[in-house]
Amino acid sequence: MTALFDLTGKTALVTGSARGLGFAYAEGLAAAGARVILNDIRDTLLAESVDTLTSKGYDAHGVAFDVTDEQAIEAAFSKLDAEGISVDILINNAGIQYRKPMVELELENWQKVIDTNLTSAFLVSRAAAKRMIARNSGGKIINIGSLTSQAARPTVAPYTAAKGGIKMLTCSMAAEWAQFNIQTNAIGPGYILTDMNTALIEDKQFDSWVKSSNPSQRWGRPEELIGTAVFLSSKASDYINGQIIYVDGGWLAVL
């Protein structure tokens, strides 16, 4: 049974993985046997994160590029091609948040969130899928959605629009790429203890709301997303396509 989840011999690229949930996904896939390629735009932080994984005995590498820059993405994949590295698993994790009421929201910040959280998943997946199709190898693409792929909250309209878009982009990828043995699915994390959520965690009112509105009565931990990421990266999910799995402690079940 464990062979179904073994990622030995596979190479996984995780965007936005120098810290936070992206790093947790990368470490989890490495522990399952994959060679992992971490990505970030911050060279120093990226190098430190790669060193952390290699010091644990994992096969880890770093590639710095901006996930919103089409040319930079193609250059990064071309470099991997030249080095003989093929991406078998892609996790589109890179994302940002921007909180503001819609009537005060600037177009520039709307566009930045859409570009980083949604358009980047299209751009990086397109580069990866082209190569998977060309070498007839199949592959796994995992997009990172959110509770807001399903339900909205005030002050996060661009994030909600982007994550709703991730849900349907995942379906579109499955519709076009399933025939090439590429499985594309998504993970929808609930409220997780991460650096990006620090302000919310420290807000006593919001913290209380998260705990009282969630059947599990607590925040999730980054490591609690790893099992789903490994599952969707492995042979165990070979006939699952176009789905989003919410890892939210039951939050959406009780709305």
Short mmCIF file of C-alpha atoms in Angstrom, two decimals:
data_model
loop_
_atom_site.label_atom_id
_atom_site.label_comp_id
_atom_site.label_asym_id
_atom_site.label_seq_id
_atom_site.Cartn_x
_atom_site.Cartn_y
_atom_site.Cartn_z
CA MET A 1 0.00 0.00 0.00
CA THR A 2 2.78 2.47 0.83
CA ALA A 3 4.10 2.08 -2.73
CA LEU A 4 1.03 4.00 -3.93
CA PHE A 5 2.31 7.10 -2.15
CA ASP A 6 6.02 6.67 -2.91
CA LEU A 7 7.41 9.59 -4.93
CA THR A 8 10.88 8.16 -5.43
CA GLY A 9 12.22 9.08 -8.85
CA LYS A 10 9.84 12.02 -9.26
CA THR A 11 10.79 15.67 -9.42
CA ALA A 12 8.46 18.25 -7.89
CA LEU A 13 8.48 22.01 -8.37
CA VAL A 14 6.70 24.02 -5.67
CA THR A 15 6.25 27.74 -6.32
CA GLY A 16 6.51 30.21 -3.46
CA SER A 17 8.17 27.58 -1.30
CA ALA A 18 10.97 29.34 0.52
CA ARG A 19 8.76 29.52 3.61
CA GLY A 20 5.21 28.95 4.85
CA LEU A 21 2.88 26.41 3.33
CA GLY A 22 5.00 26.10 0.20
CA PHE A 23 7.96 24.97 2.26
CA ALA A 24 5.74 22.48 4.12
CA TYR A 25 4.54 21.01 0.81
CA ALA A 26 8.12 20.75 -0.48
CA GLU A 27 9.41 19.08 2.67
CA GLY A 28 6.47 16.68 2.68
CA LEU A 29 7.08 15.62 -0.93
CA ALA A 30 10.80 15.27 -0.24
CA ALA A 31 10.04 13.01 2.72
CA ALA A 32 7.94 10.88 0.35
CA GLY A 33 10.98 10.42 -1.89
CA ALA A 34 10.74 13.21 -4.45
CA ARG A 35 13.52 15.47 -5.61
CA VAL A 36 12.16 18.95 -4.86
CA ILE A 37 12.77 22.26 -6.57
CA LEU A 38 11.97 25.23 -4.36
CA ASN A 39 11.02 28.56 -5.90
CA ASP A 40 10.95 32.13 -4.68
CA ILE A 41 12.00 35.58 -5.86
CA ARG A 42 14.17 36.11 -2.75
CA ASP A 43 17.52 34.48 -3.54
CA THR A 44 18.95 34.50 -0.02
CA LEU A 45 15.84 33.08 1.65
CA LEU A 46 15.54 30.49 -1.11
CA ALA A 47 19.13 29.34 -0.59
CA GLU A 48 18.59 29.08 3.16
CA SER A 49 15.47 26.96 2.67
CA VAL A 50 17.24 24.64 0.23
CA ASP A 51 20.08 24.25 2.75
CA THR A 52 17.56 23.37 5.46
CA LEU A 53 16.20 20.50 3.38
CA THR A 54 19.57 19.24 2.16
CA SER A 55 20.85 19.22 5.75
CA LYS A 56 18.07 16.71 6.48
CA GLY A 57 19.28 14.48 3.68
CA TYR A 58 16.68 15.48 1.09
CA ASP A 59 17.40 16.07 -2.59
CA ALA A 60 16.52 19.76 -2.83
CA HIS A 61 17.35 22.53 -5.29
CA GLY A 62 16.31 26.14 -5.81
CA VAL A 63 15.20 28.09 -8.85
CA ALA A 64 14.47 31.80 -8.48
CA PHE A 65 11.89 33.36 -10.79
CA ASP A 66 8.86 35.62 -10.63
CA VAL A 67 5.73 33.48 -11.16
CA THR A 68 3.96 36.44 -12.79
CA ASP A 69 6.70 36.95 -15.41
CA GLU A 70 6.03 34.85 -18.51
CA GLN A 71 9.55 35.22 -19.88
CA ALA A 72 11.18 34.43 -16.54
CA ILE A 73 9.09 31.27 -16.23
CA GLU A 74 10.06 30.07 -19.69
CA ALA A 75 13.72 30.85 -18.99
CA ALA A 76 13.59 28.85 -15.75
CA PHE A 77 12.03 25.82 -17.46
CA SER A 78 14.50 26.08 -20.35
CA LYS A 79 17.33 26.02 -17.81
CA LEU A 80 15.87 22.90 -16.22
CA ASP A 81 15.57 21.37 -19.69
CA ALA A 82 19.24 22.08 -20.36
CA GLU A 83 20.16 20.41 -17.07
CA GLY A 84 18.10 17.34 -17.94
CA ILE A 85 15.58 17.97 -15.17
CA SER A 86 11.95 17.14 -15.94
CA VAL A 87 9.16 18.35 -13.67
CA ASP A 88 6.76 15.49 -12.88
CA ILE A 89 4.82 17.27 -10.14
CA LEU A 90 3.94 20.96 -9.95
CA ILE A 91 2.38 22.67 -6.95
CA ASN A 92 1.21 26.21 -7.72
CA ASN A 93 1.47 27.62 -4.22
CA ALA A 94 2.73 31.19 -4.72
CA GLY A 95 0.21 33.74 -3.51
CA ILE A 96 -0.36 37.05 -1.74
CA GLN A 97 -3.19 38.64 0.20
CA TYR A 98 -4.43 42.24 0.21
CA ARG A 99 -7.26 43.35 2.49
CA LYS A 100 -9.37 46.40 1.68
CA PRO A 101 -13.06 47.17 1.13
CA MET A 102 -13.94 46.99 -2.58
CA VAL A 103 -15.08 50.63 -2.77
CA GLU A 104 -11.57 51.65 -1.68
CA LEU A 105 -9.67 49.00 -3.66
CA GLU A 106 -7.14 50.26 -6.19
CA LEU A 107 -7.02 48.57 -9.59
CA GLU A 108 -3.26 48.13 -9.23
CA ASN A 109 -3.67 46.00 -6.11
CA TRP A 110 -6.62 44.08 -7.56
CA GLN A 111 -4.47 43.18 -10.56
CA LYS A 112 -1.44 42.26 -8.46
CA VAL A 113 -3.44 39.73 -6.44
CA ILE A 114 -5.08 38.26 -9.55
CA ASP A 115 -1.73 38.00 -11.33
CA THR A 116 0.05 36.37 -8.39
CA ASN A 117 -2.68 34.00 -7.23
CA LEU A 118 -4.40 33.03 -10.49
CA THR A 119 -2.55 34.02 -13.65
CA SER A 120 0.70 32.60 -12.31
CA ALA A 121 -0.92 29.17 -11.96
CA PHE A 122 -1.88 29.30 -15.63
CA LEU A 123 1.57 30.44 -16.75
CA VAL A 124 3.62 27.95 -14.74
CA SER A 125 1.23 25.07 -15.45
CA ARG A 126 1.32 25.81 -19.16
CA ALA A 127 5.11 25.58 -19.17
CA ALA A 128 5.07 22.34 -17.20
CA ALA A 129 2.22 20.72 -19.14
CA LYS A 130 3.78 21.46 -22.53
CA ARG A 131 6.80 19.45 -21.47
CA MET A 132 4.81 16.64 -19.86
CA ILE A 133 2.83 16.25 -23.09
CA ALA A 134 5.92 16.41 -25.30
CA ARG A 135 7.69 13.63 -23.42
CA ASN A 136 4.48 11.58 -23.05
CA SER A 137 5.18 11.09 -19.36
CA GLY A 138 1.99 12.27 -17.70
CA GLY A 139 2.24 14.29 -14.53
CA LYS A 140 0.56 15.88 -11.56
CA ILE A 141 -0.45 19.52 -11.19
CA ILE A 142 -1.79 20.76 -7.88
CA ASN A 143 -3.24 24.25 -7.62
CA ILE A 144 -3.70 25.87 -4.24
CA GLY A 145 -7.18 27.22 -3.69
CA SER A 146 -8.77 28.37 -0.46
CA LEU A 147 -11.99 28.43 1.49
CA THR A 148 -12.65 31.46 -0.70
CA SER A 149 -12.75 29.16 -3.71
CA GLN A 150 -16.20 28.37 -2.32
CA ALA A 151 -17.26 31.15 0.06
CA ALA A 152 -16.60 34.88 0.22
CA ARG A 153 -15.67 37.16 3.10
CA PRO A 154 -15.49 40.97 3.29
CA THR A 155 -12.36 42.93 2.35
CA VAL A 156 -10.66 40.16 0.30
CA ALA A 157 -12.45 40.50 -3.06
CA PRO A 158 -9.38 40.07 -5.33
CA TYR A 159 -8.19 37.05 -3.35
CA THR A 160 -11.68 35.54 -3.46
CA ALA A 161 -11.97 36.13 -7.20
CA ALA A 162 -8.53 34.61 -7.77
CA LYS A 163 -9.19 31.53 -5.64
CA GLY A 164 -12.61 31.04 -7.20
CA GLY A 165 -10.80 31.22 -10.52
CA ILE A 166 -8.31 28.58 -9.33
CA LYS A 167 -11.19 26.16 -8.79
CA MET A 168 -12.43 26.53 -12.37
CA LEU A 169 -8.93 26.76 -13.87
CA THR A 170 -8.29 23.37 -12.27
CA CYS A 171 -11.39 22.01 -14.00
CA SER A 172 -10.26 23.48 -17.32
CA MET A 173 -6.81 21.94 -17.00
CA ALA A 174 -8.39 18.55 -16.32
CA ALA A 175 -10.70 18.95 -19.31
CA GLU A 176 -7.77 19.57 -21.66
CA TRP A 177 -4.91 17.57 -20.15
CA ALA A 178 -6.48 14.42 -18.68
CA GLN A 179 -6.12 12.76 -22.09
CA PHE A 180 -2.34 13.11 -21.68
CA ASN A 181 -2.37 11.33 -18.30
CA ILE A 182 -1.94 14.62 -16.44
CA GLN A 183 -4.02 14.84 -13.28
CA THR A 184 -4.82 18.39 -12.18
CA ASN A 185 -6.44 18.93 -8.80
CA ALA A 186 -6.49 21.57 -6.09
CA ILE A 187 -6.16 21.86 -2.34
CA GLY A 188 -8.34 24.35 -0.46
CA PRO A 189 -6.69 25.10 2.88
CA GLY A 190 -8.79 26.48 5.69
CA TYR A 191 -7.46 28.90 8.30
CA ILE A 192 -3.87 27.76 8.83
CA LEU A 193 -1.22 28.98 11.26
CA THR A 194 1.13 30.72 8.82
CA ASP A 195 3.15 33.93 8.65
CA MET A 196 0.65 35.39 6.16
CA ASN A 197 -2.10 34.99 8.78
CA THR A 198 -0.12 36.44 11.69
CA ALA A 199 -2.26 39.59 11.94
CA LEU A 200 -5.44 37.50 12.00
CA ILE A 201 -4.05 35.05 14.55
CA GLU A 202 -3.10 37.93 16.85
CA ASP A 203 -6.52 39.58 16.43
CA LYS A 204 -8.43 38.20 19.44
CA GLN A 205 -11.84 38.76 17.85
CA PHE A 206 -10.89 37.05 14.59
CA ASP A 207 -9.09 34.23 16.39
CA SER A 208 -12.20 33.62 18.46
CA TRP A 209 -14.40 33.65 15.35
CA VAL A 210 -12.20 31.08 13.58
CA LYS A 211 -12.32 28.74 16.56
CA SER A 212 -16.04 29.16 17.21
CA SER A 213 -17.12 28.78 13.57
CA ASN A 214 -15.01 25.69 12.86
CA PRO A 215 -16.23 22.27 14.09
CA SER A 216 -12.60 21.45 14.97
CA GLN A 217 -12.48 24.61 17.12
CA ARG A 218 -8.90 25.44 16.18
CA TRP A 219 -6.62 26.69 13.41
CA GLY A 220 -5.01 24.15 11.11
CA ARG A 221 -1.29 23.45 11.10
CA PRO A 222 0.87 23.52 7.93
CA GLU A 223 1.87 19.88 8.34
CA GLU A 224 -1.80 18.87 8.17
CA LEU A 225 -1.81 19.74 4.46
CA ILE A 226 1.09 17.46 3.59
CA GLY A 227 -0.90 14.23 3.37
CA THR A 228 -3.26 15.69 0.78
CA ALA A 229 -0.35 17.08 -1.23
CA VAL A 230 1.44 13.73 -1.26
CA PHE A 231 -1.79 11.90 -2.15
CA LEU A 232 -2.49 14.20 -5.11
CA SER A 233 1.15 13.88 -6.24
CA SER A 234 1.15 10.09 -6.15
CA LYS A 235 -0.18 7.09 -8.07
CA ALA A 236 -2.93 6.85 -5.46
CA SER A 237 -4.73 9.73 -7.23
CA ASP A 238 -4.29 8.57 -10.84
CA TYR A 239 -8.05 8.62 -11.59
CA ILE A 240 -8.85 11.83 -9.71
CA ASN A 241 -9.00 14.90 -11.92
CA GLY A 242 -10.45 18.40 -11.72
CA GLN A 243 -11.28 18.21 -8.02
CA ILE A 244 -10.61 20.50 -5.08
CA ILE A 245 -10.08 18.95 -1.65
CA TYR A 246 -10.78 21.29 1.24
CA VAL A 247 -8.56 20.79 4.27
CA ASP A 248 -10.45 23.05 6.64
CA GLY A 249 -11.37 21.15 9.80
CA GLY A 250 -14.98 21.00 8.63
CA TRP A 251 -15.49 24.75 8.23
CA LEU A 252 -17.38 24.58 4.92
CA ALA A 253 -19.51 21.67 6.12
CA VAL A 254 -21.37 23.84 8.61
CA LEU A 255 -21.97 27.09 6.71
#
